[in-house]
Every structure is written in structure tokens, then in C-alpha cells.
Coordinates of C-alpha atoms in Angstrom, one line a residue:
Chain A
M1 CA -33.8 6.6 77.0
V2 CA -30.6 6.4 79.2
Q3 CA -29.0 3.7 81.3
L4 CA -25.7 3.8 83.1
R5 CA -24.5 0.4 84.4
D6 CA -21.7 0.2 87.0
V7 CA -19.9 3.2 85.3
T8 CA -16.7 4.2 86.5
V9 CA -14.6 7.1 85.0
R10 CA -11.1 7.4 86.2
Y11 CA -8.7 10.0 85.1
E12 CA -4.9 9.1 84.2
S13 CA -3.8 10.4 87.5
G14 CA -6.0 7.6 89.0
I15 CA -8.7 9.8 90.4
A16 CA -12.1 8.6 89.9
A17 CA -14.6 11.2 88.8
L18 CA -17.5 8.7 88.7
Q19 CA -17.6 5.3 90.7
N20 CA -20.1 2.6 90.1
V21 CA -22.9 4.9 88.9
N22 CA -26.1 3.1 88.1
L23 CA -28.9 5.1 86.5
T24 CA -32.0 4.8 84.4
V25 CA -33.8 7.6 82.8
E26 CA -37.0 6.8 81.0
K27 CA -38.3 8.5 77.8
S28 CA -40.0 11.7 78.4
E29 CA -38.8 11.8 82.0
F30 CA -37.3 15.3 83.4
L31 CA -34.7 14.8 85.9
F32 CA -32.4 17.3 88.0
L33 CA -28.9 16.5 88.8
V34 CA -27.6 18.2 91.7
G35 CA -24.6 17.9 93.8
P36 CA -21.4 20.1 94.9
T37 CA -18.9 21.6 92.4
G38 CA -16.6 18.8 91.2
A39 CA -19.2 15.8 92.2
G40 CA -19.2 14.5 88.7
K41 CA -22.2 16.1 87.3
T42 CA -20.7 17.4 83.9
T43 CA -18.8 14.2 83.6
L44 CA -22.1 12.3 83.8
L45 CA -23.4 14.6 81.1
K46 CA -20.3 14.1 78.7
L47 CA -20.7 10.2 79.0
L48 CA -24.1 10.6 77.4
T49 CA -22.5 12.6 74.5
R50 CA -19.5 10.3 74.4
E51 CA -17.2 13.2 75.3
V52 CA -15.9 11.0 78.1
I53 CA -15.5 7.1 77.9
P54 CA -16.0 5.3 80.9
S55 CA -13.1 3.3 82.4
E56 CA -15.7 0.6 83.2
G57 CA -19.3 -0.1 82.6
T58 CA -21.7 0.4 79.9
V59 CA -23.6 3.6 78.8
I60 CA -26.8 3.0 76.8
V61 CA -28.3 6.1 75.1
A62 CA -31.4 5.7 73.0
D63 CA -30.9 1.8 72.9
K64 CA -27.4 2.4 71.5
D65 CA -24.4 1.2 73.6
V66 CA -22.2 4.3 73.6
T67 CA -19.1 2.7 75.0
K68 CA -19.0 0.3 71.9
M69 CA -19.6 2.9 69.4
K70 CA -17.1 3.5 66.6
P71 CA -15.7 7.0 66.4
S72 CA -17.5 7.4 62.9
Q73 CA -20.9 6.8 64.6
I74 CA -20.5 9.5 67.4
P75 CA -22.0 12.3 65.3
Y76 CA -25.1 10.4 64.7
L77 CA -25.6 9.8 68.3
R78 CA -25.2 13.4 69.1
R79 CA -27.8 14.3 66.4
L80 CA -30.3 12.8 69.0
I81 CA -28.9 14.9 71.9
G82 CA -29.5 18.6 72.5
T83 CA -27.0 20.4 74.7
V84 CA -27.3 23.7 76.4
F85 CA -24.4 25.0 78.9
Q86 CA -23.7 27.8 81.4
D87 CA -21.3 29.6 79.0
I88 CA -23.8 29.9 76.5
L89 CA -21.6 29.5 73.3
L90 CA -23.3 31.6 70.8
L91 CA -21.5 33.0 67.7
P92 CA -21.2 36.5 68.3
D93 CA -20.7 37.7 64.7
R94 CA -23.9 35.9 63.5
T95 CA -27.4 36.9 64.0
V96 CA -29.9 34.9 66.1
W97 CA -31.4 33.3 63.3
E98 CA -27.8 32.3 61.9
N99 CA -26.8 30.8 65.3
V100 CA -29.9 28.5 65.4
A101 CA -29.7 27.6 61.6
F102 CA -25.8 26.7 62.1
A103 CA -26.9 23.6 63.9
L104 CA -28.7 22.4 61.0
R105 CA -26.6 23.6 58.4
V106 CA -23.6 21.5 59.6
T107 CA -25.6 18.2 59.3
G108 CA -26.3 19.2 55.6
A109 CA -29.9 20.4 56.0
S110 CA -31.5 21.7 52.8
S111 CA -32.4 25.8 52.7
G112 CA -36.0 24.7 52.8
E113 CA -35.7 22.7 55.9
I114 CA -33.6 25.5 57.8
A115 CA -36.1 27.9 56.6
R116 CA -39.0 25.8 57.9
E117 CA -37.6 24.7 61.4
V118 CA -35.4 27.6 62.5
P119 CA -38.7 29.8 63.1
K120 CA -40.4 26.9 64.7
A121 CA -37.4 26.6 67.2
L122 CA -37.4 30.4 67.8
E123 CA -40.9 30.5 68.2
T124 CA -40.9 27.8 71.0
V125 CA -38.4 29.8 72.9
G126 CA -40.2 33.1 72.3
M127 CA -37.3 34.7 70.4
L128 CA -38.7 35.0 66.9
H129 CA -39.1 38.7 67.2
K130 CA -35.3 38.8 67.7
A131 CA -34.2 36.7 65.0
K132 CA -32.0 39.5 63.2
A133 CA -30.4 40.6 66.4
F134 CA -26.9 39.8 67.3
P135 CA -25.7 38.0 70.6
A136 CA -24.3 41.3 71.9
E137 CA -27.7 42.8 71.5
L138 CA -29.3 40.2 74.1
S139 CA -29.5 39.8 77.8
G140 CA -28.3 36.7 79.3
G141 CA -31.5 34.9 79.6
E142 CA -32.4 35.7 75.9
K143 CA -29.1 34.4 74.9
Q144 CA -29.7 31.1 76.7
K145 CA -33.0 30.8 75.1
V146 CA -31.2 31.1 71.7
A147 CA -28.9 28.6 72.8
L148 CA -31.8 26.3 73.8
A149 CA -33.5 27.0 70.3
R150 CA -30.2 25.8 68.7
A151 CA -30.4 22.4 70.7
L152 CA -34.2 22.2 69.8
V153 CA -33.9 22.9 66.3
V154 CA -32.4 19.3 65.5
K155 CA -35.6 17.6 67.3
P156 CA -33.5 15.8 69.7
L157 CA -34.8 12.9 71.8
L158 CA -32.6 13.8 74.8
L159 CA -31.8 17.3 76.2
L160 CA -28.9 17.9 78.4
A161 CA -28.6 21.1 80.1
D162 CA -25.3 21.7 82.4
E163 CA -26.3 24.8 84.7
P164 CA -28.1 26.5 82.2
T165 CA -29.5 29.1 84.7
G166 CA -25.9 29.3 86.3
N167 CA -25.4 33.0 85.1
L168 CA -28.9 34.2 85.2
D169 CA -30.9 36.0 87.4
P170 CA -34.0 34.4 89.1
T171 CA -36.6 35.5 86.6
S172 CA -34.5 34.5 83.6
S173 CA -33.8 31.3 85.3
L174 CA -37.6 30.4 85.9
E175 CA -38.3 31.1 82.2
I176 CA -35.6 28.9 81.3
V177 CA -36.7 26.0 83.3
D178 CA -40.5 26.7 82.4
L179 CA -39.3 26.4 78.7
L180 CA -37.3 23.0 79.5
L181 CA -40.5 21.8 81.1
R182 CA -42.6 22.4 78.0
I183 CA -40.2 21.0 75.8
N184 CA -40.3 17.8 78.2
R185 CA -44.0 17.6 78.0
Q186 CA -43.6 17.3 74.3
G187 CA -41.9 14.0 74.9
T188 CA -38.1 15.1 75.0
T189 CA -36.2 13.6 77.8
V190 CA -34.6 16.3 79.7
I191 CA -31.5 15.9 82.2
M192 CA -30.6 19.4 84.1
A193 CA -27.6 19.7 86.2
T194 CA -28.0 22.6 88.6
H195 CA -26.8 24.3 91.8
D196 CA -30.3 26.2 92.0
K197 CA -32.1 25.2 95.0
A198 CA -35.1 27.4 94.5
I199 CA -35.8 25.9 91.2
V200 CA -35.3 22.3 92.3
D201 CA -37.5 22.9 95.2
A202 CA -40.2 24.7 93.1
Y203 CA -40.6 22.0 90.5
R204 CA -40.4 18.7 92.7
K205 CA -39.3 16.8 89.8
R206 CA -36.9 13.6 90.0
V207 CA -33.7 14.6 91.9
V208 CA -30.6 12.5 91.5
E209 CA -27.7 13.7 93.8
I210 CA -24.2 12.9 93.1
V211 CA -21.5 13.5 95.8
G212 CA -17.7 12.4 95.3
G213 CA -18.7 10.6 91.9
R214 CA -21.1 8.5 93.6
I215 CA -25.0 8.7 93.5
V216 CA -26.2 9.1 97.0
R217 CA -29.7 10.0 96.6
D218 CA -32.3 9.4 93.8
E219 CA -35.9 10.5 94.7
L220 CA -38.8 10.8 92.5
R221 CA -40.4 14.1 93.8
G222 CA -37.2 15.3 95.3
V223 CA -35.9 18.8 96.8
F224 CA -32.4 20.1 96.7
R225 CA -30.9 19.4 100.3
R226 CA -30.2 22.2 102.5
E227 CA -26.6 21.2 103.0
L228 CA -25.9 21.3 99.3
A229 CA -27.2 24.9 99.1
Chain B
M1 CA -31.6 13.3 45.2
C2 CA -31.6 14.1 48.7
S3 CA -28.2 13.3 49.5
V4 CA -27.1 15.5 46.5
V5 CA -28.9 18.5 48.1
S6 CA -27.2 17.9 51.4
W7 CA -23.8 17.7 50.0
L8 CA -24.4 20.8 47.9
S9 CA -25.7 22.5 51.0
L10 CA -22.8 21.5 52.9
L11 CA -20.3 22.7 50.2
A12 CA -22.2 26.1 50.3
F13 CA -21.8 26.0 54.1
F14 CA -18.1 25.3 53.8
L15 CA -17.6 28.0 51.3
E16 CA -19.4 30.7 53.5
E17 CA -17.5 29.5 56.5
A18 CA -14.2 29.7 54.5
L19 CA -14.9 33.2 53.3
V20 CA -16.0 34.5 56.7
N21 CA -12.5 33.0 58.0
L22 CA -10.5 34.7 55.2
R23 CA -12.0 38.1 56.1
R24 CA -11.9 37.6 59.9
H25 CA -8.1 36.9 59.6
G26 CA -7.4 39.5 56.9
L27 CA -3.6 39.8 57.5
V28 CA -3.0 36.2 57.8
T29 CA -4.8 35.8 54.6
I30 CA -2.8 38.3 52.7
A31 CA 0.4 36.9 54.1
T32 CA -0.3 33.4 53.0
V33 CA -1.7 34.2 49.8
T34 CA 1.4 36.4 48.9
T35 CA 3.6 33.6 49.8
I36 CA 1.7 30.9 47.7
A37 CA 2.0 33.4 44.8
V38 CA 5.6 34.1 45.3
T39 CA 6.4 30.5 45.5
I40 CA 4.6 29.3 42.5
G41 CA 6.1 32.3 40.6
V42 CA 9.5 31.2 41.7
W43 CA 8.6 27.7 40.5
V44 CA 7.7 29.0 37.1
L45 CA 10.9 31.1 36.9
F46 CA 12.8 27.9 37.8
S47 CA 10.9 25.6 35.4
L48 CA 11.4 28.2 32.6
E49 CA 15.3 28.6 33.6
A50 CA 15.5 24.9 33.6
R51 CA 14.0 24.6 30.1
A52 CA 16.3 27.2 28.7
W53 CA 19.3 25.4 30.2
E54 CA 18.0 22.3 28.7
K55 CA 17.6 23.8 25.4
F56 CA 21.0 25.0 25.5
L57 CA 22.5 21.6 26.8
V58 CA 20.6 19.6 24.2
W59 CA 21.9 22.0 21.7
E60 CA 25.3 21.3 22.9
G61 CA 24.8 17.8 23.5
Q62 CA 24.2 17.1 20.0
K63 CA 27.9 17.4 19.5
L64 CA 28.7 15.2 22.3
E65 CA 26.7 12.1 21.6
R66 CA 28.9 11.0 18.6
L67 CA 31.5 8.4 18.8
C68 CA 34.3 7.9 16.1
V69 CA 35.2 4.1 15.8
F70 CA 38.4 3.8 13.9
L71 CA 39.0 0.1 12.5
K72 CA 42.3 -1.8 12.3
P73 CA 44.3 -0.9 9.2
D74 CA 43.5 -4.3 7.6
A75 CA 39.8 -4.2 8.1
D76 CA 37.9 -3.9 4.7
K77 CA 34.6 -2.5 3.9
K78 CA 32.8 -5.7 4.3
T79 CA 34.1 -6.3 7.7
A80 CA 33.2 -2.6 8.6
E81 CA 29.7 -3.2 7.5
K82 CA 29.4 -6.3 9.4
L83 CA 30.7 -4.4 12.6
A84 CA 28.2 -1.6 11.8
E85 CA 25.3 -4.1 12.1
Q86 CA 26.8 -5.5 15.4
I87 CA 27.1 -2.0 16.9
Q88 CA 23.6 -0.9 15.7
K89 CA 22.1 -3.8 17.9
L90 CA 23.6 -2.1 21.1
P91 CA 21.4 -0.3 23.5
Y92 CA 21.3 3.5 23.2
V93 CA 22.7 3.5 19.7
V94 CA 20.7 5.4 17.3
Q95 CA 22.7 5.5 14.0
V96 CA 25.9 4.0 12.8
K97 CA 27.4 5.5 9.5
F98 CA 30.2 3.9 7.6
V99 CA 32.9 6.6 6.7
H100 CA 35.4 5.3 3.9
K101 CA 39.0 6.1 4.6
D102 CA 38.9 8.2 1.3
E103 CA 36.0 10.2 2.8
G104 CA 37.9 10.2 6.2
L105 CA 41.0 11.9 4.3
E106 CA 38.6 14.4 2.7
K107 CA 37.5 15.4 6.0
L108 CA 40.8 15.7 7.5
Q109 CA 41.9 17.7 4.6
R110 CA 39.2 20.0 5.0
M111 CA 40.1 20.5 8.6
F112 CA 43.9 21.3 7.6
G113 CA 42.7 23.6 4.8
N114 CA 43.7 23.1 1.0
S115 CA 47.1 24.9 1.7
V116 CA 48.8 21.4 2.9
P117 CA 47.9 18.7 0.5
L118 CA 47.9 15.5 2.9
E119 CA 48.0 12.9 0.1
D120 CA 51.0 14.5 -1.4
L121 CA 52.8 14.7 1.8
V122 CA 52.5 11.0 2.8
G123 CA 52.3 9.5 -0.7
H124 CA 49.2 7.4 0.3
N125 CA 46.0 7.4 2.5
P126 CA 47.3 6.5 6.0
L127 CA 43.7 6.3 7.5
P128 CA 41.6 3.2 8.3
H129 CA 37.9 2.9 7.7
A130 CA 35.8 4.3 10.4
L131 CA 32.3 4.1 11.7
E132 CA 30.5 7.2 12.9
V133 CA 28.1 6.1 15.8
T134 CA 25.4 8.4 17.2
C135 CA 24.1 7.5 20.8
T136 CA 20.8 8.6 22.3
S137 CA 22.5 11.0 24.5
P138 CA 25.9 12.1 25.8
Q139 CA 25.2 10.2 29.0
E140 CA 25.4 6.9 27.2
T141 CA 28.5 7.5 25.1
V142 CA 31.0 6.1 27.7
E143 CA 29.1 2.9 28.1
C144 CA 28.7 2.4 24.4
A145 CA 32.5 3.3 23.8
A146 CA 33.6 0.7 26.3
K147 CA 31.5 -2.1 24.6
I148 CA 32.6 -1.1 21.2
K149 CA 36.0 -1.0 22.0
Q150 CA 36.1 -4.7 23.0
M151 CA 34.7 -5.8 19.5
P152 CA 37.1 -7.3 17.2
M153 CA 38.8 -5.3 14.4
V154 CA 38.3 -2.1 16.2
D155 CA 41.5 -0.2 16.7
E156 CA 40.3 2.9 18.7
V157 CA 37.1 4.7 19.9
T158 CA 37.1 8.4 20.4
F159 CA 34.8 10.8 21.7
P160 CA 35.3 14.1 23.9
A161 CA 35.2 12.3 27.3
I162 CA 35.8 15.3 29.4
A163 CA 33.2 17.3 27.8
V164 CA 30.8 14.4 28.2
Q165 CA 31.7 14.3 31.9
R166 CA 31.0 18.0 32.3
Y167 CA 27.7 18.0 30.4
V168 CA 26.5 15.1 32.8
Q169 CA 27.6 17.0 36.0
I170 CA 25.8 20.2 34.6
V171 CA 22.6 18.5 33.9
R172 CA 22.8 16.6 37.3
S173 CA 23.4 19.7 39.4
I174 CA 20.7 21.7 37.6
R175 CA 18.1 18.8 38.2
W176 CA 19.2 18.6 41.6
R177 CA 19.3 22.1 42.3
N178 CA 15.6 22.6 40.8
H179 CA 14.5 19.6 42.9
A180 CA 15.8 20.9 46.3
L181 CA 14.6 24.5 45.9
S182 CA 11.2 23.3 44.8
I183 CA 11.0 21.1 47.9
L184 CA 12.1 23.9 50.0
L185 CA 9.8 26.3 48.6
A186 CA 7.0 23.8 49.0
I187 CA 7.9 23.2 52.5
I188 CA 7.8 26.9 53.2
A189 CA 4.5 27.2 51.7
F190 CA 3.2 24.4 53.7
I191 CA 4.2 25.7 57.1
L192 CA 2.6 29.0 56.2
I193 CA -0.6 27.3 55.2
F194 CA -0.5 25.3 58.2
N195 CA -0.1 28.1 60.5
A196 CA -2.8 30.2 58.9
L197 CA -5.0 27.2 59.3
R198 CA -4.0 27.0 63.0
V199 CA -4.9 30.5 63.3
S200 CA -8.3 29.7 61.8
V201 CA -8.8 26.8 63.9
Y202 CA -8.2 29.0 67.1
G203 CA -10.4 31.6 65.7
R204 CA -13.3 29.2 65.2
R205 CA -12.9 27.1 68.3
N206 CA -16.5 27.9 69.3
E207 CA -17.7 26.9 65.8
I208 CA -16.0 23.8 65.9
R209 CA -17.1 22.8 69.6
I210 CA -20.6 23.5 68.7
M211 CA -20.3 21.5 65.3
Q212 CA -19.1 18.6 67.4
L213 CA -21.8 18.7 69.8
V214 CA -24.6 19.2 67.1
G215 CA -23.2 15.9 65.4
A216 CA -21.2 17.2 62.6
T217 CA -18.9 14.5 61.3
V218 CA -15.2 15.1 61.6
W219 CA -14.8 15.8 57.9
T220 CA -17.7 18.2 58.1
V221 CA -15.8 20.0 60.7
R222 CA -12.7 20.0 58.7
G223 CA -14.7 21.0 55.7
P224 CA -14.3 24.8 56.0
L225 CA -10.7 24.3 56.6
L226 CA -10.1 22.3 53.2
M227 CA -12.4 25.0 51.5
E228 CA -10.1 27.7 53.1
G229 CA -6.9 26.1 51.9
L230 CA -8.4 25.7 48.3
L231 CA -9.4 29.4 48.3
Y232 CA -5.6 30.2 49.4
G233 CA -4.7 28.1 46.5
V234 CA -6.9 30.0 43.9
L235 CA -5.7 33.3 45.3
G236 CA -2.2 32.4 45.4
G237 CA -2.5 31.2 41.8
L238 CA -4.3 34.3 40.6
G239 CA -1.5 36.2 42.6
T240 CA 1.0 34.4 40.4
L241 CA -0.4 35.4 37.3
V242 CA -0.7 39.1 38.2
L243 CA 3.1 38.7 39.0
A244 CA 3.8 37.2 35.7
K245 CA 1.5 39.9 33.9
L246 CA 3.6 42.6 35.9
L247 CA 6.9 41.2 34.9
L248 CA 6.0 41.2 31.2
A249 CA 4.8 44.4 31.2
L250 CA 8.3 45.5 33.1
N251 CA 10.0 43.5 30.4
A252 CA 8.3 45.7 27.7
A253 CA 8.9 48.9 29.4
F254 CA 12.7 48.7 30.0
P255 CA 15.4 48.4 27.6
Q256 CA 17.0 44.9 27.0
E257 CA 20.8 45.7 28.1
T258 CA 19.7 47.1 31.7
T259 CA 18.7 43.3 33.0
C260 CA 20.4 40.1 33.0
W261 CA 19.4 37.1 34.6
T262 CA 22.3 35.5 36.6
G263 CA 21.4 31.8 37.0
L264 CA 23.2 29.9 39.9
L265 CA 25.5 28.3 37.5
G266 CA 26.5 31.1 35.1
S267 CA 25.4 34.5 33.8
W268 CA 24.9 33.9 30.1
V269 CA 21.1 32.9 30.4
E270 CA 19.4 36.1 29.6
W271 CA 16.7 37.1 31.8
R272 CA 14.7 38.3 28.6
M273 CA 15.2 34.8 27.3
L274 CA 13.2 33.3 30.2
L275 CA 10.6 35.9 30.1
N276 CA 10.1 35.6 26.2
D277 CA 9.1 31.9 27.0
I278 CA 6.2 32.9 29.1
Q279 CA 2.8 33.2 27.5
I280 CA -0.2 33.8 29.5
D281 CA -2.5 31.5 27.7
S282 CA -5.1 29.0 29.0
V283 CA -2.5 26.4 29.4
F284 CA -0.2 28.4 31.6
V285 CA -3.3 29.8 33.5
S286 CA -4.5 26.3 34.2
Q287 CA -0.9 24.9 35.1
V288 CA -0.4 27.8 37.5
L289 CA -3.8 27.4 39.2
L290 CA -3.5 23.5 39.4
L291 CA -0.1 23.7 40.8
S292 CA -1.1 26.5 43.4
M293 CA -4.6 24.7 44.3
G294 CA -2.7 21.1 44.7
L295 CA 0.0 22.5 46.9
S296 CA -2.5 24.5 49.0
F297 CA -5.2 21.7 49.2
L298 CA -2.6 19.0 50.2
S299 CA -1.4 21.4 53.0
A300 CA -4.9 21.8 54.1
I301 CA -5.7 18.1 54.3
I302 CA -2.7 17.5 56.4
A303 CA -3.4 20.5 58.6
A304 CA -7.1 19.8 59.1
V305 CA -6.3 16.1 59.9
R306 CA -3.7 17.4 62.5
L307 CA -5.6 20.0 64.0
V308 CA -9.3 18.8 64.0
R309 CA -9.5 15.4 65.6
A310 CA -12.8 13.4 66.3
V311 CA -13.9 14.3 69.9

């Protein structure tokens, strides 16, 4: 699903955000990306959505060479990828339903398709009963579930979650990760960048650790190292 | 069929998003729409004033496009007719009329009045045969006169040279002024529309970010802005029509002597005269709306391309 070959990202100042990164993520895999703040986790995720272009190396997502992609092809790449962030980014003046439907509307989906897919996505994250609520009426965990529904509604092959539990209490965090795992079991590849030791240790999934822009550890049933906590 | 549905669905989305933004930034919307309305309104007034000037100048110009070609005293009627044929072939010449020297004397007599009998005074007709040449417009008379003057058997070519020169200057200055002011107004309207859309982009930064992340094409992201520009144009055009209606109502309500249009070049073109030319019919409505929507949409395209780039 994802392949990074000898990828280096260097800023104009010369500082390298990532150096010689090699990583392969198979289809339907679940991966925790760990590392201290500024290690390069977000940069790595942005490489996959082509928000960042590597200075060197190749990035392949769903058999497509992202580095060689024309700007006009990028939107079609992003339709294969769902994204969830720490800053939840819901539209405050729209209901939960409208927030989820927004992702479909911008790709020109018909009203029939929207009426069919939005309830499914909300049902998956357990938020269908709050479809008419506005974001201000929701808790942090509920907002993140809505953001997750918005990412899911386009039926992505790959789900990128950048610190999705960063602002949540432990119970909500576990709910979100449980949801991500459920989505993963349905066949979606999930890459989750996190600082949450408890979660990484509890689920024992593949863990890739980045420090100073380099991958320093890649374990199949890994834990969050104590020194990172 | 599927792509048609997709396009219609996108257009509906653009319209909804644009309306949300017009409501969200109400003050900016009012300021922009008012500016467009005034801009188009002033354009309409300028074009009416220009039309009034042109009507006046065309009427005056009819006297200025004629040349009088006096032949040499020994030129007979046959020579004059040959010369007339030659002159008729010149560019810009519309008509050449032969004036017999007797007819010329009659005309001169009429100018002096019958109190002074010219033929009795000089004993014979001293005038040569002449040709009256009509050019397409006063601007061409100078060039025509110069060419005719070089022809054989031509003694003198007369035309109101200073008046022609002044006429050409006035026409040029009116056109130049109208073009310059139109461009200036268009620039002001463009800056305001650009800034309104900049505010809109800032207010919609979350929407834009989400759109880009879920795979909206760059033109889909720009779509609501273009629709917003188009709506500014429609509302601005409607504003111009309301202004025109108000002016016509004022025109009907107040006595004629109280108002006088003072154009930049003089004060004799009556304000009333301009308003009398306005008829709010389907042609006027469509012209105003097209002008307003065209200006706004063009500004919106430039603003959208500058403000929203592919990420």
C-alpha cells in the first residue's frame, strides 16, 4: 500500500526533516508511528498526501508514484486517503451530517449517494443519533468521531491519523483507537502517529519509531519505549 | 449522465457555499455590491453622456465635412466634370457636386441679400466653376483637401480648418476621458471584489483545507469563489437598475430648471437630456447585468487563481 524508498526531505534552510527513510506498509496493516515532537512523523504523513514533496527518494501510495505525480492528479490520490488530525477541523456552522456530507459534496457526489453513505459512516463511528447537532454541542471525543466519519465516508484505502487522541481524555482516546482498529479490520490500511504510550502498549501493533528524521526502530508487535514517554 | 449529475451537484454546492459566505460577511458583501452598482451606474451615465456628445458633434460635424473646390478661371464645365470624377475616386469622398459659376453667384447673392446687386456692381460674373466635396467625416477633410489641391485646374480648396481641428480635439478628448474613467472605475471595482474574496478565503480557510485534503480539484476549491463573484455581479447589476429607476423617479418628481448636468467639457448638455435616453427595457437590463456580471466574474477568476493554489 505504501512504500518509501530512500526518502529525504530537506527544508530550504538545509535542515533535514527526514533522512534516508525506507518504509513499507502492506495493505490492511495497522501501524503506530511514534517519536518525539519534531521527529518527522507529520512530515512523513504529509509525504503520503503529497502536501510535502521529498528532496530525494520515491514515495509510492496504492501503486502510484506520488513523487512523479502531476498537480492535476493529486486530488485523485487524496480521494484514496482519509485523514484525521489532532486539531479536529470541523466546520462550526454546519451540523454533524453536513460536516460528513461535505467530503462527498466537494467530489461531486449526487444527493442520492450522500443520503446513502453519510448515515453509514456516522453509524460506523456511533454518531448517527447526533447527526443534527452542531460541533459546539459535542465533546472532544465526539468531534473526533465525526472527523473520522468524514474521513471514512469517501471509503479510503489508507487512513492517516495524526495524533487523533492528542486532545482527548483516556476513555475517548481508547474509543477512537478501537474505531480505527475496527476500520482496519474491514480492510483499510491505518497509519497512526501518536505520543500515547498507554495506547501503543495496549494494542501491540507494528510500531515504527522516528528520531531526528530517521527510522530507528520497526517492530511488528512493538511497544512505546519508556524514554519516549 | 453520471458526469452531468456530478456537475449539477457541484454547481449546487458552489451556489450554497457562495450564499453562505455572502451571508457570513454581510458588511463586505454590501460594500462590494454597492461599489459594483455605482461603478456600472457611472459607466451607464458616461456612455449616455458620450452618446449625447456624439449626437451633438455629428450634427455639428455635418457642416464640417464639406470642402469647396474652386477651379481656375479658364476651366470649363467639361474639365470640371472630369475633375469631379477624379475626386470621387479618392478615399473618404462620399459625394462630389458640380456648382456652375452662375449658381455660385446666386448663392453669394443670397448671402449678401438682394439690397446689393453683385452682377450690376462688377458688370460680369467673376466667380469660377466650383465643386462641393463631401467627405465621410470632418477628420478626413484635411487629407482630402491636400490631395485635391495638387490636382490640375484646381485654384483653391476651402474648408473651416480651425473648426475641424477643434472638432477632432473634442472627439479625441471625450473618447480618451471616457476610456480612462472606465478603466479607473473597473480597477476600483476589481480591487474591491478581490479584497472581498480575500476575506472570503480567510473566512473559509478550514473549508478550503478540508476540500484539499478530501480530494477536491483546485477548480472545485475555487468554484465557490467564482460563484460568489458572479453573485456580486448579479446583485451589483440589480443595484444599478434600482439606481436608474430611482434617478428616473427623481427626474419625474422635480422641475426641469433645478438640475443641470455639468459635463467635464462644458455645461450645456442637460442632465435631463441624458435621463431621457434611459429606457429600462429588456435590452438595457441585459446590458447592465452582462456588464456587471462580466466585470465581477473576471475579477473573481483573477482573485481565485491568485488566492487558491494547488497544494
